[in-house]
Short mmCIF file of C-alpha atoms in Angstrom, two decimals:
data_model
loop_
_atom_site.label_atom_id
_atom_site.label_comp_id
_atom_site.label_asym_id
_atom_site.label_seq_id
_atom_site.Cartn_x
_atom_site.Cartn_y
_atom_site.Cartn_z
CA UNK T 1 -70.48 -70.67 49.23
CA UNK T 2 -67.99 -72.36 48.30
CA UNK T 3 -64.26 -71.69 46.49
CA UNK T 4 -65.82 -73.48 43.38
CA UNK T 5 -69.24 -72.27 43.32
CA UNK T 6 -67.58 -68.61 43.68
CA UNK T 7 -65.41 -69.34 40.84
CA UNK T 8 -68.72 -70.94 38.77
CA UNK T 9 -71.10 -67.91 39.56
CA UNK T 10 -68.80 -65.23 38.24
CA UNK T 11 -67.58 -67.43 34.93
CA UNK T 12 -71.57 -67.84 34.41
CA UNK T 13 -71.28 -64.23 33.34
CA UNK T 14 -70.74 -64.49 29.61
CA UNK T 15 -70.09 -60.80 28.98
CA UNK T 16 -67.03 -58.36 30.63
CA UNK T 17 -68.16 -54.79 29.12
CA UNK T 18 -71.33 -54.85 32.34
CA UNK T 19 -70.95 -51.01 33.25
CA UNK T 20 -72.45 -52.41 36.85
CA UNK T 21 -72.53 -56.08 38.65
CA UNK T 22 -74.57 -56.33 41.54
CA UNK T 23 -74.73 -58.89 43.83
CA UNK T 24 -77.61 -59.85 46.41
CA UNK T 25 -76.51 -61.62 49.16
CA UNK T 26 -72.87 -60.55 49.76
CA UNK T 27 -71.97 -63.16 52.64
CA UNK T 28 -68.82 -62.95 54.16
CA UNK T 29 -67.66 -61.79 50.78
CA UNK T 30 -66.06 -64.42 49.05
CA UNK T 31 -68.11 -63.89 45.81
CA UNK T 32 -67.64 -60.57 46.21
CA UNK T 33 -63.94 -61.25 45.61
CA UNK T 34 -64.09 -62.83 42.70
CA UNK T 35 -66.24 -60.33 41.16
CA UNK T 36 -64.21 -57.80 42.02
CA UNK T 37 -61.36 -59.57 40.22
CA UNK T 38 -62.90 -60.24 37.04
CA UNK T 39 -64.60 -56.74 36.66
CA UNK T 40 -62.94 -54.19 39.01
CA UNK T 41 -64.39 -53.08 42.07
CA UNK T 42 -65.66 -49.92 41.06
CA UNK T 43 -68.45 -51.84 38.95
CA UNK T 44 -69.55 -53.71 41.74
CA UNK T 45 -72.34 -53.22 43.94
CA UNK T 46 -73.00 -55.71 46.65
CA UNK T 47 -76.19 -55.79 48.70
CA UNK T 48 -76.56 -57.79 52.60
CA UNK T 49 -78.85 -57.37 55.39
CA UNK T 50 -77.03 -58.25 57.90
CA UNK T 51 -74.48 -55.59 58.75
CA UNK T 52 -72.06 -57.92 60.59
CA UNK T 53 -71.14 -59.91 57.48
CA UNK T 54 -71.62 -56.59 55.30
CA UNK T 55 -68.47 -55.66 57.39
CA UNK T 56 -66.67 -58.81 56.27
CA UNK T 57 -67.25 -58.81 52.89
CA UNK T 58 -65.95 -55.17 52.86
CA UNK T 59 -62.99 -56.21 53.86
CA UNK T 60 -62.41 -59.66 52.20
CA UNK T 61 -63.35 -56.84 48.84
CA UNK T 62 -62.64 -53.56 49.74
CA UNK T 63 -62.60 -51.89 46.57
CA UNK T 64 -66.37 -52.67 46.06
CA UNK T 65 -69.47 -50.94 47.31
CA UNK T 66 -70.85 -52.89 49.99
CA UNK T 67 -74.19 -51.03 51.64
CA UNK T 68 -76.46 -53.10 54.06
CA UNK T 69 -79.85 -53.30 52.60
CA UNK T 70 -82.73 -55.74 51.17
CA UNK T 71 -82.76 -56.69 47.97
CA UNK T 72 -86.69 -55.88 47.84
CA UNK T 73 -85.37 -52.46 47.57
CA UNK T 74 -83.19 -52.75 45.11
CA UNK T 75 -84.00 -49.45 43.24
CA UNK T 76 -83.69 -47.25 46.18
CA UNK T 77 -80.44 -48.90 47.10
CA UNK T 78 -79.30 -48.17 44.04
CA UNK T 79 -79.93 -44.82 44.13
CA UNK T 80 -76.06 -44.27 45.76
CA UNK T 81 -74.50 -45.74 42.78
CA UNK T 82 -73.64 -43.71 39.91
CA UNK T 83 -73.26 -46.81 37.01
CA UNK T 84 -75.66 -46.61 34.36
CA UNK T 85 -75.77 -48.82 31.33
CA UNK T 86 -75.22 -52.62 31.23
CA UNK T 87 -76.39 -54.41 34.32
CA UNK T 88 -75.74 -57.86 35.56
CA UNK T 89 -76.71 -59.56 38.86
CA UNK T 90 -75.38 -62.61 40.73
CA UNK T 91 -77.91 -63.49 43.14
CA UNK T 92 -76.64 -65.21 46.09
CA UNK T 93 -80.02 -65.45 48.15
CA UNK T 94 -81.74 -68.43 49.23
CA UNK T 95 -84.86 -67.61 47.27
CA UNK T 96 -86.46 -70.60 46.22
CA UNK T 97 -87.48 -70.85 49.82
CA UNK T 98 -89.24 -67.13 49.64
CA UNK T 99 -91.66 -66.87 47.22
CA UNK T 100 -92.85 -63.42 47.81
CA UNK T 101 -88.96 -61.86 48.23
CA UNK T 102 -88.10 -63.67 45.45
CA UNK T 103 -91.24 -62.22 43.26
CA UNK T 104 -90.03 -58.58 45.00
CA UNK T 105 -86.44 -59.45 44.02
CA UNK T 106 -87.65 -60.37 40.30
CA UNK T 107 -89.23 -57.37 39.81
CA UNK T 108 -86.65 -55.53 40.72
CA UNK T 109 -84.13 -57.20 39.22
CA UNK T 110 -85.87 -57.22 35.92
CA UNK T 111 -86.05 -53.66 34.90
CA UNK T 112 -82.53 -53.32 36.18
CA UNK T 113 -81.17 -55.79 33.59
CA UNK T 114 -83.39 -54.94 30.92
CA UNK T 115 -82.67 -55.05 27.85
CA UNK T 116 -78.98 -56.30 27.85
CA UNK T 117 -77.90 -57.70 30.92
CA UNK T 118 -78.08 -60.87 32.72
CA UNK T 119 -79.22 -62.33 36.30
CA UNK T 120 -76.94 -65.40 37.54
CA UNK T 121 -78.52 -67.30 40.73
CA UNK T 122 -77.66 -70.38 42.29
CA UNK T 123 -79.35 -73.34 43.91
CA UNK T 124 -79.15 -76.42 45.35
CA UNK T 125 -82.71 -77.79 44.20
CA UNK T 126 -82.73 -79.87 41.19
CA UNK T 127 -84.77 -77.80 39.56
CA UNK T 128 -84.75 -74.27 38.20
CA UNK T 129 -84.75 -71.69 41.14
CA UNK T 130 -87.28 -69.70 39.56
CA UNK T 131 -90.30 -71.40 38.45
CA UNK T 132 -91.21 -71.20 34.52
CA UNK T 133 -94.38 -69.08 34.89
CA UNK T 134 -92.53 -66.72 36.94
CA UNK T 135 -89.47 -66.13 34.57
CA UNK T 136 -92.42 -65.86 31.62
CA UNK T 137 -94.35 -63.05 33.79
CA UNK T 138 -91.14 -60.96 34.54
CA UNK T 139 -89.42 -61.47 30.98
CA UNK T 140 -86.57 -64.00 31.58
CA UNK T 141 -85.17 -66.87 30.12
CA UNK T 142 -83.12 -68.97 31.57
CA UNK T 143 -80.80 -72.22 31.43
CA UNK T 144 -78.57 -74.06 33.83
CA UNK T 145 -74.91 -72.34 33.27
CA UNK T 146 -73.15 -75.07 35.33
CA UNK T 147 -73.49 -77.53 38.33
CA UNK T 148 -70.80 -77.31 41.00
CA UNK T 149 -70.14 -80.73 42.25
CA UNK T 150 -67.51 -80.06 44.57
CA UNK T 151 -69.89 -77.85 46.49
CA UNK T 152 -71.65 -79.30 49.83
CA UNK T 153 -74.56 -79.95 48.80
CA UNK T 154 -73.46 -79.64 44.94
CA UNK T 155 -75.29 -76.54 43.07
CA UNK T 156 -76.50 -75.75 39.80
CA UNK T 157 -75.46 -72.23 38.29
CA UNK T 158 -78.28 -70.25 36.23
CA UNK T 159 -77.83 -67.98 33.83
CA UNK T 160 -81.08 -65.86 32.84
CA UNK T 161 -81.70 -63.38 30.64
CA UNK T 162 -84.28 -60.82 29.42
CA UNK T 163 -86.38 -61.49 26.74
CA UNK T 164 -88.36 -59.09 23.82
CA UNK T 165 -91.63 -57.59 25.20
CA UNK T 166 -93.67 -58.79 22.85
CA UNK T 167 -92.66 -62.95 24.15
CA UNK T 168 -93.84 -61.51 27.58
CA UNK T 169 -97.16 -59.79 26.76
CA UNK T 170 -98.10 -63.24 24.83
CA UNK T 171 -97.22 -65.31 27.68
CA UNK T 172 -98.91 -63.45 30.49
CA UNK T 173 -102.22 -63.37 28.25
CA UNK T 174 -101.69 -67.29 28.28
#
């Protein structure tokens, strides 16, 4: 990711007072960085699979809590942090290219941000990187945040958000 799309991901967050940020997908860590600028690194949580650039994003953001792990088991991962309350995550995965991680990833994801929080996720489609009927079935709403030109290949920034049971019961009867 680039400097710019870094910068975009973290300002998609519209809210400081998140008592934990987690991101999927730490990279070499650059993200990670600029999370851990804007909201301190003892709210932030990042998540990779591979170990080697776990390692490098612990040390580009030391301060944060970097475990190597998949984001399908986000729950259980989570089990080592102690933050409760107001959750946002900034998704850094490729999932628009894995449907059934990224339904794993939604589920998860979902109840962890419920009722309050948001999900931010980037993509370089140009469309949404979660398709409608998904967001209705795990109770999001979402809206392009911002589109990073300066990127290679430019991205667009998402910003989703939970929304009131009784919108999702009605749309998964639909």
């Amino acid at each position: 990711s680039s400097e710019s799309l870094g910068i975009a991901l973290v300002a998609a967050l519209p809210d400081d007072d998140y008592d934990l940020v987690v991101e999927l997908g730490t990279g070499e860590g650059s993200v990670t960085r600029h999370l851990v600028d804007r909201f301190g690194g003892d709210r932030v949580f990042g998540v990779e699979l591979d170990s080697g650039l776990a390692m490098l994003a612990r040390a580009q953001a030391p301060e944060a809590t970097v475990v190597v792990g998949d984001a399908c088991r986000l729950s259980k991962l989570l089990q080592r942090s102690t933050a409760k309350g107001k959750t946002a995550v900034v998704s850094c995965l490729p999932l628009i290219t894995m449907p059934r991680a990224r339904r794993r990833v939604l589920r998860a994801v979902q109840s962890l941000i419920a009722p309050d929080g948001h999900l931010v996720q980037f993509t370089y489609a140009p469309w949404q990187p979660y398709p409608a009927r998904e967001c209705r079935f795990y109770g999001l709403a979402g809206a392009r945040a911002d589109r990073v030109l300066r990127n290679v290949p430019p991205a667009s920034v998402w910003l989703y958000r939970p929304v009131p049971a009784a919108r999702v019961r009605k749309a998964r009867a639909d």
